[in-house]
């Protein structure tokens, strides 16, 4: 894939998370695509959409800032910063995130996140 196409998909993914658009995020994946975050793995568009919908139901004020994208053919690594607020408690989460992404025919086959929620919190003076 060309770097511009990778960037467009990453931007659409970020927008989907920020707006809670589960269908939009899931549509970026192949039918058997997988999304992996620490402690969870979802396979298939339906499961991926359900995971984002569940997250969106309990969180607000999601902000994502893409720092860099390194693309190499059908593979990319994304670095972005993430913030959200848990609706029930008002707890604010700040994290840095590195994401390894594999593409097949212009769709995401595998999305693997490595999340650091400790270092950004310390940098912002939060616990």
JSON list of C-alpha atoms in Angstrom, two decimals:
[
{"chain": "A", "resi": 1, "resn": "UNK", "atom": "CA", "xyz": [0.00, 0.00, 0.00]},
{"chain": "A", "resi": 2, "resn": "UNK", "atom": "CA", "xyz": [1.09, 3.54, -0.61]},
{"chain": "A", "resi": 3, "resn": "UNK", "atom": "CA", "xyz": [1.88, 5.67, 2.43]},
{"chain": "A", "resi": 4, "resn": "UNK", "atom": "CA", "xyz": [-1.00, 8.07, 1.67]},
{"chain": "A", "resi": 5, "resn": "UNK", "atom": "CA", "xyz": [-3.49, 5.19, 1.71]},
{"chain": "A", "resi": 6, "resn": "UNK", "atom": "CA", "xyz": [-2.11, 3.95, 5.03]},
{"chain": "A", "resi": 7, "resn": "UNK", "atom": "CA", "xyz": [-2.34, 7.47, 6.48]},
{"chain": "A", "resi": 8, "resn": "UNK", "atom": "CA", "xyz": [-5.96, 7.79, 5.33]},
{"chain": "A", "resi": 9, "resn": "UNK", "atom": "CA", "xyz": [-6.93, 4.51, 7.01]},
{"chain": "A", "resi": 10, "resn": "UNK", "atom": "CA", "xyz": [-5.19, 5.48, 10.25]},
{"chain": "A", "resi": 11, "resn": "UNK", "atom": "CA", "xyz": [-6.95, 8.86, 10.24]},
{"chain": "A", "resi": 12, "resn": "UNK", "atom": "CA", "xyz": [-10.31, 7.15, 9.66]},
{"chain": "A", "resi": 13, "resn": "UNK", "atom": "CA", "xyz": [-9.56, 4.75, 12.53]},
{"chain": "A", "resi": 14, "resn": "UNK", "atom": "CA", "xyz": [-8.72, 7.63, 14.87]},
{"chain": "A", "resi": 15, "resn": "UNK", "atom": "CA", "xyz": [-11.88, 9.50, 13.88]},
{"chain": "A", "resi": 16, "resn": "UNK", "atom": "CA", "xyz": [-14.00, 6.39, 14.45]},
{"chain": "A", "resi": 17, "resn": "UNK", "atom": "CA", "xyz": [-12.60, 5.98, 17.97]},
{"chain": "A", "resi": 18, "resn": "UNK", "atom": "CA", "xyz": [-13.04, 9.67, 18.78]},
{"chain": "A", "resi": 19, "resn": "UNK", "atom": "CA", "xyz": [-16.65, 9.70, 17.57]},
{"chain": "A", "resi": 20, "resn": "UNK", "atom": "CA", "xyz": [-17.56, 6.22, 18.85]},
{"chain": "A", "resi": 21, "resn": "UNK", "atom": "CA", "xyz": [-18.42, 5.06, 15.33]},
{"chain": "A", "resi": 22, "resn": "UNK", "atom": "CA", "xyz": [-18.08, 1.30, 15.77]},
{"chain": "A", "resi": 23, "resn": "UNK", "atom": "CA", "xyz": [-19.32, 0.47, 12.26]},
{"chain": "A", "resi": 24, "resn": "UNK", "atom": "CA", "xyz": [-16.81, 2.83, 10.65]},
{"chain": "A", "resi": 25, "resn": "UNK", "atom": "CA", "xyz": [-13.89, 1.34, 12.59]},
{"chain": "A", "resi": 26, "resn": "UNK", "atom": "CA", "xyz": [-14.94, -2.26, 11.89]},
{"chain": "A", "resi": 27, "resn": "UNK", "atom": "CA", "xyz": [-15.37, -1.52, 8.18]},
{"chain": "A", "resi": 28, "resn": "UNK", "atom": "CA", "xyz": [-11.64, -0.81, 7.94]},
{"chain": "A", "resi": 29, "resn": "UNK", "atom": "CA", "xyz": [-10.93, -4.49, 8.70]},
{"chain": "A", "resi": 30, "resn": "UNK", "atom": "CA", "xyz": [-11.10, -7.60, 6.55]},
{"chain": "A", "resi": 31, "resn": "UNK", "atom": "CA", "xyz": [-13.96, -9.99, 7.35]},
{"chain": "A", "resi": 32, "resn": "UNK", "atom": "CA", "xyz": [-11.54, -12.08, 9.45]},
{"chain": "A", "resi": 33, "resn": "UNK", "atom": "CA", "xyz": [-9.47, -9.15, 10.70]},
{"chain": "A", "resi": 34, "resn": "UNK", "atom": "CA", "xyz": [-8.22, -9.07, 14.26]},
{"chain": "A", "resi": 35, "resn": "UNK", "atom": "CA", "xyz": [-7.82, -6.26, 16.76]},
{"chain": "A", "resi": 36, "resn": "UNK", "atom": "CA", "xyz": [-5.55, -6.94, 19.72]},
{"chain": "A", "resi": 37, "resn": "UNK", "atom": "CA", "xyz": [-5.02, -4.75, 22.78]},
{"chain": "A", "resi": 38, "resn": "UNK", "atom": "CA", "xyz": [-3.42, -5.78, 26.07]},
{"chain": "A", "resi": 39, "resn": "UNK", "atom": "CA", "xyz": [-5.75, -8.39, 27.56]},
{"chain": "A", "resi": 40, "resn": "UNK", "atom": "CA", "xyz": [-8.21, -8.62, 24.65]},
{"chain": "A", "resi": 41, "resn": "UNK", "atom": "CA", "xyz": [-8.41, -9.98, 21.12]},
{"chain": "A", "resi": 42, "resn": "UNK", "atom": "CA", "xyz": [-11.39, -9.55, 18.80]},
{"chain": "A", "resi": 43, "resn": "UNK", "atom": "CA", "xyz": [-11.68, -11.38, 15.48]},
{"chain": "A", "resi": 44, "resn": "UNK", "atom": "CA", "xyz": [-14.04, -10.36, 12.70]},
{"chain": "A", "resi": 45, "resn": "UNK", "atom": "CA", "xyz": [-15.82, -7.11, 11.94]},
{"chain": "A", "resi": 46, "resn": "UNK", "atom": "CA", "xyz": [-18.81, -7.91, 14.16]},
{"chain": "A", "resi": 47, "resn": "UNK", "atom": "CA", "xyz": [-16.65, -8.55, 17.24]},
{"chain": "A", "resi": 48, "resn": "UNK", "atom": "CA", "xyz": [-14.50, -5.49, 16.55]},
{"chain": "A", "resi": 49, "resn": "UNK", "atom": "CA", "xyz": [-17.59, -3.28, 16.18]},
{"chain": "A", "resi": 50, "resn": "UNK", "atom": "CA", "xyz": [-19.05, -4.66, 19.41]},
{"chain": "A", "resi": 51, "resn": "UNK", "atom": "CA", "xyz": [-15.82, -3.91, 21.29]},
{"chain": "A", "resi": 52, "resn": "UNK", "atom": "CA", "xyz": [-15.73, -0.29, 20.15]},
{"chain": "A", "resi": 53, "resn": "UNK", "atom": "CA", "xyz": [-19.46, 0.14, 20.83]},
{"chain": "A", "resi": 54, "resn": "UNK", "atom": "CA", "xyz": [-19.00, -1.19, 24.36]},
{"chain": "A", "resi": 55, "resn": "UNK", "atom": "CA", "xyz": [-16.07, 1.16, 24.92]},
{"chain": "A", "resi": 56, "resn": "UNK", "atom": "CA", "xyz": [-17.96, 4.16, 23.51]},
{"chain": "A", "resi": 57, "resn": "UNK", "atom": "CA", "xyz": [-20.93, 3.47, 25.78]},
{"chain": "A", "resi": 58, "resn": "UNK", "atom": "CA", "xyz": [-18.74, 3.92, 28.84]},
{"chain": "A", "resi": 59, "resn": "UNK", "atom": "CA", "xyz": [-16.31, 6.63, 27.73]},
{"chain": "A", "resi": 60, "resn": "UNK", "atom": "CA", "xyz": [-16.39, 10.18, 26.43]},
{"chain": "A", "resi": 61, "resn": "UNK", "atom": "CA", "xyz": [-14.02, 12.96, 25.37]},
{"chain": "A", "resi": 62, "resn": "UNK", "atom": "CA", "xyz": [-11.79, 10.60, 23.41]},
{"chain": "A", "resi": 63, "resn": "UNK", "atom": "CA", "xyz": [-8.89, 12.51, 21.89]},
{"chain": "A", "resi": 64, "resn": "UNK", "atom": "CA", "xyz": [-6.27, 10.98, 19.62]},
{"chain": "A", "resi": 65, "resn": "UNK", "atom": "CA", "xyz": [-3.23, 12.71, 18.23]},
{"chain": "A", "resi": 66, "resn": "UNK", "atom": "CA", "xyz": [-1.28, 10.81, 15.58]},
{"chain": "A", "resi": 67, "resn": "UNK", "atom": "CA", "xyz": [2.42, 11.43, 16.14]},
{"chain": "A", "resi": 68, "resn": "UNK", "atom": "CA", "xyz": [3.89, 9.34, 13.34]},
{"chain": "A", "resi": 69, "resn": "UNK", "atom": "CA", "xyz": [3.16, 6.62, 10.84]},
{"chain": "A", "resi": 70, "resn": "UNK", "atom": "CA", "xyz": [5.90, 4.45, 9.37]},
{"chain": "A", "resi": 71, "resn": "UNK", "atom": "CA", "xyz": [4.63, 2.47, 6.38]},
{"chain": "A", "resi": 72, "resn": "UNK", "atom": "CA", "xyz": [6.40, -0.33, 4.51]},
{"chain": "A", "resi": 73, "resn": "UNK", "atom": "CA", "xyz": [4.27, -1.99, 1.86]},
{"chain": "A", "resi": 74, "resn": "UNK", "atom": "CA", "xyz": [1.38, -3.79, 3.54]},
{"chain": "A", "resi": 75, "resn": "UNK", "atom": "CA", "xyz": [2.71, -3.09, 7.05]},
{"chain": "A", "resi": 76, "resn": "UNK", "atom": "CA", "xyz": [2.74, 0.02, 9.21]},
{"chain": "A", "resi": 77, "resn": "UNK", "atom": "CA", "xyz": [3.57, 1.16, 12.70]},
{"chain": "A", "resi": 78, "resn": "UNK", "atom": "CA", "xyz": [1.56, 4.01, 14.18]},
{"chain": "A", "resi": 79, "resn": "UNK", "atom": "CA", "xyz": [2.39, 6.08, 17.23]},
{"chain": "A", "resi": 80, "resn": "UNK", "atom": "CA", "xyz": [-0.43, 8.09, 18.72]},
{"chain": "A", "resi": 81, "resn": "UNK", "atom": "CA", "xyz": [-1.40, 9.66, 22.01]},
{"chain": "A", "resi": 82, "resn": "UNK", "atom": "CA", "xyz": [-4.79, 8.85, 23.51]},
{"chain": "A", "resi": 83, "resn": "UNK", "atom": "CA", "xyz": [-7.03, 10.46, 26.12]},
{"chain": "A", "resi": 84, "resn": "UNK", "atom": "CA", "xyz": [-10.50, 9.44, 27.32]},
{"chain": "A", "resi": 85, "resn": "UNK", "atom": "CA", "xyz": [-12.84, 9.95, 30.24]},
{"chain": "A", "resi": 86, "resn": "UNK", "atom": "CA", "xyz": [-14.70, 7.08, 31.88]},
{"chain": "A", "resi": 87, "resn": "UNK", "atom": "CA", "xyz": [-18.33, 8.21, 32.03]},
{"chain": "A", "resi": 88, "resn": "UNK", "atom": "CA", "xyz": [-19.26, 6.46, 35.29]},
{"chain": "A", "resi": 89, "resn": "UNK", "atom": "CA", "xyz": [-16.32, 7.74, 37.35]},
{"chain": "A", "resi": 90, "resn": "UNK", "atom": "CA", "xyz": [-14.97, 10.78, 35.51]},
{"chain": "A", "resi": 91, "resn": "UNK", "atom": "CA", "xyz": [-11.53, 9.13, 35.54]},
{"chain": "A", "resi": 92, "resn": "UNK", "atom": "CA", "xyz": [-9.31, 10.53, 32.81]},
{"chain": "A", "resi": 93, "resn": "UNK", "atom": "CA", "xyz": [-6.91, 8.15, 31.07]},
{"chain": "A", "resi": 94, "resn": "UNK", "atom": "CA", "xyz": [-3.89, 9.37, 29.13]},
{"chain": "A", "resi": 95, "resn": "UNK", "atom": "CA", "xyz": [-1.74, 6.92, 27.19]},
{"chain": "A", "resi": 96, "resn": "UNK", "atom": "CA", "xyz": [0.84, 6.63, 24.46]},
{"chain": "A", "resi": 97, "resn": "UNK", "atom": "CA", "xyz": [0.13, 3.87, 21.99]},
{"chain": "A", "resi": 98, "resn": "UNK", "atom": "CA", "xyz": [2.21, 2.08, 19.36]},
{"chain": "A", "resi": 99, "resn": "UNK", "atom": "CA", "xyz": [0.18, 0.06, 16.88]},
{"chain": "A", "resi": 100, "resn": "UNK", "atom": "CA", "xyz": [1.46, -2.56, 14.43]},
{"chain": "A", "resi": 101, "resn": "UNK", "atom": "CA", "xyz": [-0.89, -2.84, 11.46]},
{"chain": "A", "resi": 102, "resn": "UNK", "atom": "CA", "xyz": [-0.97, -5.40, 8.64]},
{"chain": "A", "resi": 103, "resn": "UNK", "atom": "CA", "xyz": [-3.03, -4.73, 5.51]},
{"chain": "A", "resi": 104, "resn": "UNK", "atom": "CA", "xyz": [-4.54, -7.00, 2.87]},
{"chain": "A", "resi": 105, "resn": "UNK", "atom": "CA", "xyz": [-6.05, -5.46, -0.28]},
{"chain": "A", "resi": 106, "resn": "UNK", "atom": "CA", "xyz": [-6.48, -2.06, 1.36]},
{"chain": "A", "resi": 107, "resn": "UNK", "atom": "CA", "xyz": [-8.07, -3.30, 4.58]},
{"chain": "A", "resi": 108, "resn": "UNK", "atom": "CA", "xyz": [-6.67, -4.01, 8.02]},
{"chain": "A", "resi": 109, "resn": "UNK", "atom": "CA", "xyz": [-5.95, -7.69, 8.61]},
{"chain": "A", "resi": 110, "resn": "UNK", "atom": "CA", "xyz": [-4.29, -7.24, 12.01]},
{"chain": "A", "resi": 111, "resn": "UNK", "atom": "CA", "xyz": [-4.20, -4.28, 14.42]},
{"chain": "A", "resi": 112, "resn": "UNK", "atom": "CA", "xyz": [-1.95, -4.88, 17.46]},
{"chain": "A", "resi": 113, "resn": "UNK", "atom": "CA", "xyz": [-1.69, -2.18, 20.14]},
{"chain": "A", "resi": 114, "resn": "UNK", "atom": "CA", "xyz": [1.08, -1.70, 22.70]},
{"chain": "A", "resi": 115, "resn": "UNK", "atom": "CA", "xyz": [-0.28, 0.80, 25.23]},
{"chain": "A", "resi": 116, "resn": "UNK", "atom": "CA", "xyz": [1.75, 2.77, 27.79]},
{"chain": "A", "resi": 117, "resn": "UNK", "atom": "CA", "xyz": [-0.60, 4.38, 30.30]},
{"chain": "A", "resi": 118, "resn": "UNK", "atom": "CA", "xyz": [2.06, 4.88, 32.98]},
{"chain": "A", "resi": 119, "resn": "UNK", "atom": "CA", "xyz": [4.63, 7.17, 31.39]},
{"chain": "A", "resi": 120, "resn": "UNK", "atom": "CA", "xyz": [2.17, 9.77, 30.00]},
{"chain": "A", "resi": 121, "resn": "UNK", "atom": "CA", "xyz": [0.39, 9.95, 33.37]},
{"chain": "A", "resi": 122, "resn": "UNK", "atom": "CA", "xyz": [3.64, 10.68, 35.16]},
{"chain": "A", "resi": 123, "resn": "UNK", "atom": "CA", "xyz": [4.56, 13.29, 32.58]},
{"chain": "A", "resi": 124, "resn": "UNK", "atom": "CA", "xyz": [1.23, 15.08, 33.18]},
{"chain": "A", "resi": 125, "resn": "UNK", "atom": "CA", "xyz": [1.55, 14.88, 36.97]},
{"chain": "A", "resi": 126, "resn": "UNK", "atom": "CA", "xyz": [-1.43, 12.53, 37.28]},
{"chain": "A", "resi": 127, "resn": "UNK", "atom": "CA", "xyz": [-1.64, 9.22, 39.09]}
]
